[in-house]
CSV table of C-alpha atoms in Angstrom, one decimal:
chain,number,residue,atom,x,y,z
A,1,UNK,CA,11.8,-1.1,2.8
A,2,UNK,CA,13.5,-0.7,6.1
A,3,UNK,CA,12.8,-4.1,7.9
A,4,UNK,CA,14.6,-2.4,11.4
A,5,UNK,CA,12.2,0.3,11.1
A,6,UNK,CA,9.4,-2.1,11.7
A,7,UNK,CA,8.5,-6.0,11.1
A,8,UNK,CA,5.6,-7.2,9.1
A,9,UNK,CA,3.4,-7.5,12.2
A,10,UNK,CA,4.0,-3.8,12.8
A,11,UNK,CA,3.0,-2.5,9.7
A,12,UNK,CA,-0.1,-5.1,9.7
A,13,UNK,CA,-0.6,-3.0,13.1
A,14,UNK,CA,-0.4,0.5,11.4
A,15,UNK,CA,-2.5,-1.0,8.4
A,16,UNK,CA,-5.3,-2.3,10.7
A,17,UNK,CA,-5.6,1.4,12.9
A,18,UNK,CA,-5.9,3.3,9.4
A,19,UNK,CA,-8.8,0.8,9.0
A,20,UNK,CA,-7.7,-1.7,6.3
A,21,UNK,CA,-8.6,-5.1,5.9
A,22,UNK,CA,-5.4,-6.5,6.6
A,23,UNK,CA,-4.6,-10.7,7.0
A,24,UNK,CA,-1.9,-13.0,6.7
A,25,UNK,CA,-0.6,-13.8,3.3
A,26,UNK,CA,1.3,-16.6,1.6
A,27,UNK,CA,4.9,-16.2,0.4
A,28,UNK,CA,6.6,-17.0,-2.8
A,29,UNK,CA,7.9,-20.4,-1.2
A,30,UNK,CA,4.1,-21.5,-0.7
A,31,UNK,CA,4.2,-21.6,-4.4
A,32,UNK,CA,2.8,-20.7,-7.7
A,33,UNK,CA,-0.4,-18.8,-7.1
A,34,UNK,CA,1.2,-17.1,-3.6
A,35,UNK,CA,-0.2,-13.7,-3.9
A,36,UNK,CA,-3.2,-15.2,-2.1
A,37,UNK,CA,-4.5,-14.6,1.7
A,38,UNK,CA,-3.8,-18.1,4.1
A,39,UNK,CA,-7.1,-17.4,5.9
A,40,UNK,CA,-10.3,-17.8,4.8
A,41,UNK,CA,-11.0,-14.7,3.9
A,42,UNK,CA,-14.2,-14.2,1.8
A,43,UNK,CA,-15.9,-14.2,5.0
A,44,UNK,CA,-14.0,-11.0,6.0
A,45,UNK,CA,-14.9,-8.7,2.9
A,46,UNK,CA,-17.2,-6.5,4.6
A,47,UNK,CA,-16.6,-5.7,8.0
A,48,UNK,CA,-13.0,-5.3,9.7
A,49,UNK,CA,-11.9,-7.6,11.9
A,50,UNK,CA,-11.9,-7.0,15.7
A,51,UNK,CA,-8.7,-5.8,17.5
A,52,UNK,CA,-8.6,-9.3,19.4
A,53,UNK,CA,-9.1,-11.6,16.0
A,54,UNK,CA,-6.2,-9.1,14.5
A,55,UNK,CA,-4.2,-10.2,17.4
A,56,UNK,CA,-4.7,-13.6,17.1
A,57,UNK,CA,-2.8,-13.5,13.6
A,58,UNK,CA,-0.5,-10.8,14.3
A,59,UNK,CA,-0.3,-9.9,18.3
A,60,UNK,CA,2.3,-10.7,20.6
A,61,UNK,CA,1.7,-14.3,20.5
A,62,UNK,CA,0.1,-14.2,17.2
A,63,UNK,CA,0.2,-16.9,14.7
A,64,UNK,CA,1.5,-15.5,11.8
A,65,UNK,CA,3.4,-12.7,13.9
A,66,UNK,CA,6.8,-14.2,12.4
A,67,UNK,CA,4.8,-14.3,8.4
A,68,UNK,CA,6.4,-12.1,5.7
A,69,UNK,CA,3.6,-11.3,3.6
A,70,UNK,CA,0.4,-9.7,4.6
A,71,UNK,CA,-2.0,-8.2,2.2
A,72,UNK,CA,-5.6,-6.0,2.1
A,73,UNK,CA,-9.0,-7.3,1.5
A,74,UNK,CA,-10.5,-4.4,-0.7
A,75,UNK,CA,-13.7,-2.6,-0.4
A,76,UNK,CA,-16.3,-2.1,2.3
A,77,UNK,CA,-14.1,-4.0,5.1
A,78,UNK,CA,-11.3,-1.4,4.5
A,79,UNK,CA,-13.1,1.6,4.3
A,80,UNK,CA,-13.8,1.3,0.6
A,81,UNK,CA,-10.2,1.3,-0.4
A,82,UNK,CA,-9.8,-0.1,-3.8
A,83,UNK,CA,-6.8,-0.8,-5.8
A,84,UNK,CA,-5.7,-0.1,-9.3
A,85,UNK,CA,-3.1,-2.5,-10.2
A,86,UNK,CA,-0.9,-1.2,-13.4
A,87,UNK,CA,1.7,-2.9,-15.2
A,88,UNK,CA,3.3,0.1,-16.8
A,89,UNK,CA,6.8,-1.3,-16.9
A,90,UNK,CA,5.4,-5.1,-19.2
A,91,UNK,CA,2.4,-3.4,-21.1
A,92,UNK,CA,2.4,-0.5,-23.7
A,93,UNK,CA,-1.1,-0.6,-23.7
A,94,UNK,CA,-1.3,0.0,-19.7
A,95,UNK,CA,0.7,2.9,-20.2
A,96,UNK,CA,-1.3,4.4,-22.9
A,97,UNK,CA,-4.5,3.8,-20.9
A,98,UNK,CA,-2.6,5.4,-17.9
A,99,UNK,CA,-1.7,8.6,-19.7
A,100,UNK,CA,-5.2,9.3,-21.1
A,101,UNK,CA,-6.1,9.0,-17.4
A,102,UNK,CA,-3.8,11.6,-16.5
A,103,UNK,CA,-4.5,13.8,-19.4
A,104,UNK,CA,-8.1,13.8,-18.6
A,105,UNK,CA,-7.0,14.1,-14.8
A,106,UNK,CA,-4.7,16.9,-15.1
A,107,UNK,CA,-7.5,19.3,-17.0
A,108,UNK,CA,-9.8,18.4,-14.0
A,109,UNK,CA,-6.6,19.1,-11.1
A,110,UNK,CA,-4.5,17.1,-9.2
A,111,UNK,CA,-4.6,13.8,-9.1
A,112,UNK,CA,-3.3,12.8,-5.3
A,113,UNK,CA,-3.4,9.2,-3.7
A,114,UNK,CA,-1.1,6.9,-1.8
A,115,UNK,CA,0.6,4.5,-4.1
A,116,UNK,CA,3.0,1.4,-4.2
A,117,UNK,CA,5.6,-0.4,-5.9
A,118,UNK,CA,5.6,-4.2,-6.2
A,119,UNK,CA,8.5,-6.7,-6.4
A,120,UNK,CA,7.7,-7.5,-9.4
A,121,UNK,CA,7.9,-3.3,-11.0
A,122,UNK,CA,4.5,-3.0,-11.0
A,123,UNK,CA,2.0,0.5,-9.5
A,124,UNK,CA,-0.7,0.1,-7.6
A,125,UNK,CA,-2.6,3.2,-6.7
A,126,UNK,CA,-5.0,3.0,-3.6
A,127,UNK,CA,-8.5,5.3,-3.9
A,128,UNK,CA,-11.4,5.4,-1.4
A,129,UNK,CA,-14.8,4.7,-3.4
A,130,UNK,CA,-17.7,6.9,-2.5
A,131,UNK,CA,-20.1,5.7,-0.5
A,132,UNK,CA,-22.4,5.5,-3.0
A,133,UNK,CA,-20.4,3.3,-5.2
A,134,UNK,CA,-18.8,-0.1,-5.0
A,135,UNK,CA,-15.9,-0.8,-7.1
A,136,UNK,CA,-15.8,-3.7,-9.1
A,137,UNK,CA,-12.9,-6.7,-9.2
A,138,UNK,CA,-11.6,-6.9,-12.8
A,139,UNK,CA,-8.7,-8.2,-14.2
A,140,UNK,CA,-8.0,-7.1,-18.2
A,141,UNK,CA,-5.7,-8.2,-21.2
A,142,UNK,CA,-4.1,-5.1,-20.7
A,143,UNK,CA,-2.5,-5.1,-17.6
A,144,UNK,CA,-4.5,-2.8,-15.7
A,145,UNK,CA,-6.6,-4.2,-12.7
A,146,UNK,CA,-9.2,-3.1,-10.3
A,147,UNK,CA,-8.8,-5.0,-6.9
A,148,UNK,CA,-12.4,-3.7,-6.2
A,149,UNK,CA,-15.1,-5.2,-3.4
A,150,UNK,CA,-13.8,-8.5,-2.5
A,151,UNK,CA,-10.6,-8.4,-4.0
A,152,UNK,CA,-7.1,-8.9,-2.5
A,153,UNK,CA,-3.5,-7.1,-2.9
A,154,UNK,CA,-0.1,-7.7,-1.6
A,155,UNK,CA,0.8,-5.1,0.8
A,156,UNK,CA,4.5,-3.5,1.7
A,157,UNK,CA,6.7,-4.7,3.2
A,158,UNK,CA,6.2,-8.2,1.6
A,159,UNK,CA,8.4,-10.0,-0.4
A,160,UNK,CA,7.8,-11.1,-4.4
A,161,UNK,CA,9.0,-14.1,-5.1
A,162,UNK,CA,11.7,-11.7,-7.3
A,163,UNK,CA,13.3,-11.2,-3.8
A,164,UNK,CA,11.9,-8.0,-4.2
A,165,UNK,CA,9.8,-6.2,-1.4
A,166,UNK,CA,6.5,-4.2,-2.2
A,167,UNK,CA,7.4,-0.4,-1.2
């Protein structure tokens, strides 16, 4: 992640125009459960917030405009984006759910989406849900998640508390 290419607050900014849900997030310093928003945020899961509240966090005089971490609230308040979060790299039995996915996704075509990398060496897929659907928040024993209506993600550029950033 090139840090002189942009700063957090920029790529909040780019974030925020493609329509996400985007807010201020803690850092590994904050502590054990950091991958968390600092806002309160479950009032926010369902409608994006306005170009002036965005500014308040992350405008020119914004108060998290110097914050490392940002992150998405999933779902209907970022154009139905949800996540899957897989930890292919910890959990053999991610991977083989993953490849049956694929398998079943190559017989039907290409499978295309954006995608990221955490600190940590995890994959996280983003998908829009159709309209007509709203994706669910589950976490399994198998290291495959759905960040679904409601739920949050860490977002690039932000840092793991591996020292890490999300790509």
């Amino acid at each position: 992640m090139d840090m002189e290419f942009a700063s957090t607050a920029d790529y909040a900014l780019i974030y925020w125009e493609l329509g996400l849900q985007i807010v201020p997030a803690a850092e590994p310093k904050d502590g054990k459960s950091w991958k968390r928003p600092i806002v309160k945020w479950r009032e926010l899961e369902n409608q994006q917030v306005s170009k002036e509240h965005f500014d308040r966090w992350f405008g020119p005089n914004g108060e998290h405009l110097r914050r490392q971490n940002i992150g998405i609230i999933c779902g209907k308040a970022s154009s139905r984006i949800f996540i899957v979060d897989l930890d292919l790299h910890k959990n053999v039995q991610a991977k083989a759910w993953w490849q049956s996915v694929v398998d079943k996704q190559r017989r039907a075509g290409d499978l295309e989406t954006v995608w990221q990398t955490t600190g940590g060496g995890g994959i996280q897929l983003l998908f829009r849900a159709p309209e007509s659907w709203t994706p669910p928040t589950i976490k399994t024993s198998i290291g495959v998640d759905i960040r679904g209506q409601g739920g949050f993600a860490i977002l690039p550029p932000s840092l793991h508390e591996s020292g890490r950033r999300y790509e």
